[in-house]
XYZ file of C-alpha atoms in Angstrom:
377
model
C -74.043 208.617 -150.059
C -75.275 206.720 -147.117
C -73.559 204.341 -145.492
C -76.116 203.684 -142.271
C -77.356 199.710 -143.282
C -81.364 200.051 -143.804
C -83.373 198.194 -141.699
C -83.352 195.133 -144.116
C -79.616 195.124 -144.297
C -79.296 195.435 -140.894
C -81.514 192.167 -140.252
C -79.548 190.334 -142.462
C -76.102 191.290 -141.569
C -77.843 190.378 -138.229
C -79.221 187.054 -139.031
C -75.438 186.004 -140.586
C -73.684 187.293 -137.208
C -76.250 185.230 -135.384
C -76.017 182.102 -137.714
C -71.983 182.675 -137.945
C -71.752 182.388 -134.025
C -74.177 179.153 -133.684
C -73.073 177.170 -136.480
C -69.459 178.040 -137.625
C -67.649 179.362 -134.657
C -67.976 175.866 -133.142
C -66.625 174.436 -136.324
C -64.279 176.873 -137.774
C -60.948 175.186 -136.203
C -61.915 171.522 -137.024
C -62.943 172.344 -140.496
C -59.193 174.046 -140.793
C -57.460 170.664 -139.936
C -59.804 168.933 -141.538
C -60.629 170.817 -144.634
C -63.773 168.526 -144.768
C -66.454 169.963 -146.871
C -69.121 171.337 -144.227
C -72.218 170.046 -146.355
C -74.251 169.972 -143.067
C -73.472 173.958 -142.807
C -73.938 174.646 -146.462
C -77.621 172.635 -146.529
C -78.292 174.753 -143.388
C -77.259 178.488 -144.885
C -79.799 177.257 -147.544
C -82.165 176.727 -145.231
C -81.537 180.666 -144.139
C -81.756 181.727 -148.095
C -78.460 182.754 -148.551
C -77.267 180.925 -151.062
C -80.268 182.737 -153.046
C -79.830 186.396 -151.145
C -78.375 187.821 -154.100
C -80.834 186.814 -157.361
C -83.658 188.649 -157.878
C -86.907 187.455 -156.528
C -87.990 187.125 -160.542
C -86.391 183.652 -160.637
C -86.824 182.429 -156.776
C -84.303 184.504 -154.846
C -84.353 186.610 -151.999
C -83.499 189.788 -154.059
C -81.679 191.336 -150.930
C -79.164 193.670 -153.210
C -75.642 194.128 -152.749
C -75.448 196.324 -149.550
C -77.036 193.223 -148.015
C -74.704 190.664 -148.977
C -71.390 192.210 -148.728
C -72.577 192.825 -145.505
C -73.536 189.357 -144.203
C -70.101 187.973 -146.212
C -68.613 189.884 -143.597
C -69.825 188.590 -140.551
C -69.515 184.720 -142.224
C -66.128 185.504 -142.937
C -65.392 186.983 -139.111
C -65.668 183.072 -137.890
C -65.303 180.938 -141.221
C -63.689 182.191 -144.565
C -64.023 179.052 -145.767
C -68.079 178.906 -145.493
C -67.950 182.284 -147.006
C -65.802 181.082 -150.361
C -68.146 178.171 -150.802
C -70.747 180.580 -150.764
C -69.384 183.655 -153.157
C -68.645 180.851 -155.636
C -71.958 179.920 -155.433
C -73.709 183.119 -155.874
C -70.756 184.304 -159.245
C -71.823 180.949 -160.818
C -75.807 181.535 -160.077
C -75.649 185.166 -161.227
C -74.111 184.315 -164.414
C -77.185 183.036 -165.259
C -79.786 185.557 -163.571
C -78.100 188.309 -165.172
C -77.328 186.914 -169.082
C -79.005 183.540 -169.355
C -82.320 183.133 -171.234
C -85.552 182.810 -169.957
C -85.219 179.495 -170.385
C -81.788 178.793 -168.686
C -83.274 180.952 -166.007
C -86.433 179.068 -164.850
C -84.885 175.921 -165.202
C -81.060 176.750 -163.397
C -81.646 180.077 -161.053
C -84.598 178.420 -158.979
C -83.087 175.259 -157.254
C -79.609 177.219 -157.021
C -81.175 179.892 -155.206
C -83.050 177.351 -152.882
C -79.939 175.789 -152.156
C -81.184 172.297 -154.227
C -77.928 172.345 -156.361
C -74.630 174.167 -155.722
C -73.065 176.328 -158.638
C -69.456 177.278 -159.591
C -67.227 179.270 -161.723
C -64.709 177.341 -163.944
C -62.442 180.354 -165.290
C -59.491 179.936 -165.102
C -56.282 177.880 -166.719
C -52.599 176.828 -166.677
C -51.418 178.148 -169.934
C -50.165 182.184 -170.224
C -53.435 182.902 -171.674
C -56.913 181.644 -171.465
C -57.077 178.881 -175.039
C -53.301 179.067 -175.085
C -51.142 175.701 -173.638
C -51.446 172.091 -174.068
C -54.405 172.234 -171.605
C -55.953 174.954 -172.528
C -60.116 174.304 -172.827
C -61.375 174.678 -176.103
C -64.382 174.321 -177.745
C -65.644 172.987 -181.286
C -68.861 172.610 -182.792
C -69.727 168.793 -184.287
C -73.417 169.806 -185.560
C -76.068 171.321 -183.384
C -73.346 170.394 -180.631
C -70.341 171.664 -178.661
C -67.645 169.733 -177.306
C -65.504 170.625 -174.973
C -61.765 169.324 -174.480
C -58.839 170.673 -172.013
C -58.312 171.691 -168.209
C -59.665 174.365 -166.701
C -57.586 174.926 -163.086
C -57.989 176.208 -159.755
C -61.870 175.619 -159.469
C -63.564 176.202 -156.006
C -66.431 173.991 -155.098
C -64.938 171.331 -157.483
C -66.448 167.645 -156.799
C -68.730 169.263 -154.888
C -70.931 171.668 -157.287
C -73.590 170.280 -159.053
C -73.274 173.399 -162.041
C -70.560 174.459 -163.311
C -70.233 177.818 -165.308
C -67.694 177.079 -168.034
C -65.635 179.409 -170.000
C -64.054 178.287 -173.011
C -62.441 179.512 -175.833
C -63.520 178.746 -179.420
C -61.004 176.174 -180.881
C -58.299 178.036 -183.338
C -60.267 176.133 -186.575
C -63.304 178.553 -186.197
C -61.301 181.165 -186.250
C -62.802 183.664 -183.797
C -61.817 185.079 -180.293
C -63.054 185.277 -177.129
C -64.451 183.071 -174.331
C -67.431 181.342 -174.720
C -69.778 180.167 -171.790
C -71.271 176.819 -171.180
C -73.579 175.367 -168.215
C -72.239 172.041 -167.422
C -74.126 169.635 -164.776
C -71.944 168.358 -162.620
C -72.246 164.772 -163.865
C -71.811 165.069 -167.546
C -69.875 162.253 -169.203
C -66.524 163.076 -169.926
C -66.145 165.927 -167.046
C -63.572 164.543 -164.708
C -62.497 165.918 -160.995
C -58.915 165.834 -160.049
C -57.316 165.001 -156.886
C -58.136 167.987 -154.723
C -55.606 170.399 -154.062
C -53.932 170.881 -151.061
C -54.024 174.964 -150.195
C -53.048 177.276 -147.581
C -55.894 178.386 -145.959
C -59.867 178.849 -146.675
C -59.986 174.649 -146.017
C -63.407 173.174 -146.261
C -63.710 174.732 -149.458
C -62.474 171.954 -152.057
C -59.991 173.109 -155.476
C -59.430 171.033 -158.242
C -58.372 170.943 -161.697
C -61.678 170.067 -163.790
C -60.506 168.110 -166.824
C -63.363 167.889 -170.083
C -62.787 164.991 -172.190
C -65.354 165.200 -175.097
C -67.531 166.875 -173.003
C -70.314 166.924 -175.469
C -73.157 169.741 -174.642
C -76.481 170.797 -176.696
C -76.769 174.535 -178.225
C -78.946 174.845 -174.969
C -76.001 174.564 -172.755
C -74.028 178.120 -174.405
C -74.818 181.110 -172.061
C -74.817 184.935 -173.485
C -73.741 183.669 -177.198
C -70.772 182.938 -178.722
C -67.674 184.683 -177.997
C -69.875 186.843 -175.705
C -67.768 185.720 -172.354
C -65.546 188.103 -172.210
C -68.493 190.725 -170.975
C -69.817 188.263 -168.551
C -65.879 187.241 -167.070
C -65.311 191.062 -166.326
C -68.677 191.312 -164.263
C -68.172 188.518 -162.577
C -64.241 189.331 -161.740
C -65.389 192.486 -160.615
C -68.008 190.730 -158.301
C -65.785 188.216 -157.090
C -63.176 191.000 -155.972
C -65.589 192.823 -154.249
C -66.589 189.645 -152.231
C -62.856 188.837 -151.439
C -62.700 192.268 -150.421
C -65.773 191.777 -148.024
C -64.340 188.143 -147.000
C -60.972 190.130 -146.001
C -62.778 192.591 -144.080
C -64.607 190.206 -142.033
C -60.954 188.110 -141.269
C -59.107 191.304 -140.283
C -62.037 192.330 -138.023
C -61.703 188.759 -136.378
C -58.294 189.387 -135.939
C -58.375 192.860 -134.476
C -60.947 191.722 -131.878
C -59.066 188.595 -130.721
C -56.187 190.640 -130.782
C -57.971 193.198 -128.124
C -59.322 190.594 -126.178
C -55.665 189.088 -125.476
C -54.348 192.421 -124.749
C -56.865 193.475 -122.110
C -56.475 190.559 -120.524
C -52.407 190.204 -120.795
C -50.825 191.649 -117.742
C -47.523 193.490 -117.858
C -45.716 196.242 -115.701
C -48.894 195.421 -113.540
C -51.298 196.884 -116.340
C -52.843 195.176 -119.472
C -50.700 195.699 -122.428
C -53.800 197.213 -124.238
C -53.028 200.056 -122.061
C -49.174 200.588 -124.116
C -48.979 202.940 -126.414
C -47.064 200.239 -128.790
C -50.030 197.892 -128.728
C -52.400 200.605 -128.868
C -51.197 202.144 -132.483
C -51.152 198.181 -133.680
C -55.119 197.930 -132.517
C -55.658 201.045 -133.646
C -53.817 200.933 -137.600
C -55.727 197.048 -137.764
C -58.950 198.647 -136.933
C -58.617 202.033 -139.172
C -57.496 199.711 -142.772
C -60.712 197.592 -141.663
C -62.640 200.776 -141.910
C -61.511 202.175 -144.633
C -62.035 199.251 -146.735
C -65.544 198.861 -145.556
C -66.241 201.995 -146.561
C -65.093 201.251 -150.423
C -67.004 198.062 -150.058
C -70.095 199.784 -149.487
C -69.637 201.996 -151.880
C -69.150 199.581 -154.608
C -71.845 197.398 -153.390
C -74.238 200.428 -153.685
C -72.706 201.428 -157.169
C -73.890 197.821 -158.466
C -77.168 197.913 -156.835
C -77.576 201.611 -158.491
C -76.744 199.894 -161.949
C -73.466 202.464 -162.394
C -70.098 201.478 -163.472
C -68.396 199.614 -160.597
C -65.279 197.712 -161.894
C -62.779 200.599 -160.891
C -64.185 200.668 -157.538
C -64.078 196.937 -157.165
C -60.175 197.251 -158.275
C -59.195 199.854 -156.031
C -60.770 198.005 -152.778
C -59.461 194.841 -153.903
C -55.860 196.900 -154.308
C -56.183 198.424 -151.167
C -56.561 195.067 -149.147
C -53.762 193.452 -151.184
C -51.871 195.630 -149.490
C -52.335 196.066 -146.324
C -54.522 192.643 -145.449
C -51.787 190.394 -144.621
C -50.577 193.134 -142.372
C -53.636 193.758 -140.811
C -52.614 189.567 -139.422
C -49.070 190.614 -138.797
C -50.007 193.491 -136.427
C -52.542 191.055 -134.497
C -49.704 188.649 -134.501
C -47.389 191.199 -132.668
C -50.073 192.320 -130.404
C -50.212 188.347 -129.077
C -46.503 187.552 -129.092
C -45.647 184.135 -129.390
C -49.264 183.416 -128.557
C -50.195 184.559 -131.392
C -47.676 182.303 -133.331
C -49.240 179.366 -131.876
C -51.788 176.871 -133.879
C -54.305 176.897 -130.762
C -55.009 180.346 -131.511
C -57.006 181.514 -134.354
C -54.969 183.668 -135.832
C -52.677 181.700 -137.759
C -55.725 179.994 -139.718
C -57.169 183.893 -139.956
C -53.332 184.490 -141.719
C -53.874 181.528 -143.814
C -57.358 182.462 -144.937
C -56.518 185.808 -145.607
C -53.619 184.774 -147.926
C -56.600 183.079 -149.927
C -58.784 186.346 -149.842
C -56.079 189.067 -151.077
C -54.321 186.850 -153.705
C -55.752 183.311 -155.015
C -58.165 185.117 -157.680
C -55.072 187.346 -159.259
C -51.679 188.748 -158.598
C -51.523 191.619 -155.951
C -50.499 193.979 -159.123
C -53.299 193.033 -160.963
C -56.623 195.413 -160.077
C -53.533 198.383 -160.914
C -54.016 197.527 -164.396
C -58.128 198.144 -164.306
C -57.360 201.610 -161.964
C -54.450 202.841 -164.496
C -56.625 202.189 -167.383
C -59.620 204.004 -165.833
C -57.246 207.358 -165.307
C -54.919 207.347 -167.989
């Protein structure tokens, strides 16, 4: 396999490093304080195509493949993780319905959310043990040529902010069937309701909120990929998203490592700069070797999924591998800088926070074990 970028790659992991230093390093503090939505930012990564750089040219995007945009994830994520969230929740919730919507769903969603025009999301996830288990569980039940759609669904990036949301529900008990069902909900459907934003750790600019459905009453039109047929499309997508965390991760612990060096060659002590002790040196140096090695499982599962081959397991085991050793990939940086390091005008307590975000929102750190054991045993 080879892992030399083409030249296409290479331009646009290019173009994001160029676009990352002009328009987010400036802002990347601020919008940590702030945790202000950066619509100015997102209108203007439109304006680049990269909210459409992973859908195929067939339905109006840029068609740029995997490789490509792992790769420019990476150098967004390097000055703002934040930008880069908004945008991988974006491109699940679009390729939900490039890959198994309709022909119709697909000339009348992908277009404009590949142009930037409207901003998609995924709604996946709940409160209860179980997705369709719990007092808020979201479940669905037909009322005619109709669906309607009543519970919670929780932790959903981009919420009050997306304009599509990519539902999953679960087929009330009555019609006695399992599985998740999928349902494209505009953003301004009667009965869909935003709650108070949530206050999180890190990745700030990038809103989450509980999204409650009262009645939420949709046309057969709305259901993506059949009934009961989510369960298929939630497993591609997980995989996805974990491989984008993974590249997200990357990108903070190579911020890290680098503002980490800079401090160190700079940093006089014993009338040398501490980059030249061997103590600092194996900190760099482990920081800079777990970046590397998860790069190179990131490529390999972005080239798996551009091949069409089986990719889950690789997506687990990079995802695994991070979970692991990304907060200490921070902790290392934070030793290099000392009490600097500790301090809020620095950047790498936000990088700490963001990377929390990265390596565990989406699932516990145990989880992706389950998909590796299960692909072995």
């Amino acid at each position: 396999m080879n892992f030399e970028l083409n030249e296409e790659q290479h331009l646009i992991g290019q173009s994001a490093r160029e676009f990352a230093k002009e328009f987010l390093d400036p802002i990347a503090a601020d919008l940590d304080h702030s945790g202000e939505y950066p619509r100015d930012v997102i209108e203007r990564l439109a304006g680049y195509d990269f909210l459409g750089l992973l859908l195929p040219e067939a339905v109006g995007g840029a068609g740029a493949g995997a490789v490509a945009y792992v790769a420019a994830i990476e150098e967004i994520s390097q000055s703002c993780a934040a930008v880069a969230t908004i945008l991988n929740n974006h491109t699940l919730g679009s390729l939900a319905i490039a890959e198994w919507g309709n022909d119709t769903q697909k000339s009348e969603f992908v277009p404009p959310l590949a142009k930037g025009e409207r901003l998609a999301t995924l709604a996946i996830y709940e409160n209860g043990p179980a997705p369709g288990i719990g007092p808020d569980a979201l479940l669905v039940s037909r009322q005619g040529d109709n669906y309607v759609l009543n519970g919670t669904k929780a932790f959903v990036r981009n919420a009050g902010v997306a304009d599509l949301y990519v539902v999953f529900a679960t087929l009330a008990p009555a019609e006695d069937k399992k599985g998740f069902s999928v349902f494209l909900v505009d953003g301004g459907t009667p009965g869909l309701t935003v709650a108070p934003r949530l206050e999180t750790m890190g990745l700030n600019g990038c809103p989450v909120a509980h999204v409650v459905f009262n009645n939420v009453t949709l046309p057969a039109a709305a259901l993506l990929g059949g009934e009961n047929g989510g369960d298929a499309i939630a497993q591609s997508l997980l995989a996805k998203a974990s491989l984008f965390e993974a590249a997200q991760t990357i990108g903070i612990g190579k911020a890290a490592v680098k503002h980490a060096a800079e401090y160190a060659k700079q940093r006089i002590q014993f009338g040398r700069p501490i980059a030249a002790l061997q103590a600092i040196q194996t900190l760099l140096a482990e920081v800079a070797t777990d970046c590397h090695l998860a790069w190179l499982g990131v490529q390999r599962t972005a080239q798996l999924i551009e091949d069409g081959e089986p990719f889950a397991t690789d997506a687990a085991i990079v995802k695994a591998f991070l979970a692991r050793f990304g907060s200490k990939m921070l902790i290392d940086s934070c030793q290099v800088e000392g009490g600097f390091g500790y301090s809020e005008f620095m950047p790498l307590p936000r990088l700490f926070r963001d990377i929390a975000g990265t390596t565990l929102l989406d699932a516990p750190a145990d989880f992706p074990d389950k998909i590796i054991a299960d692909s072995i045993a």
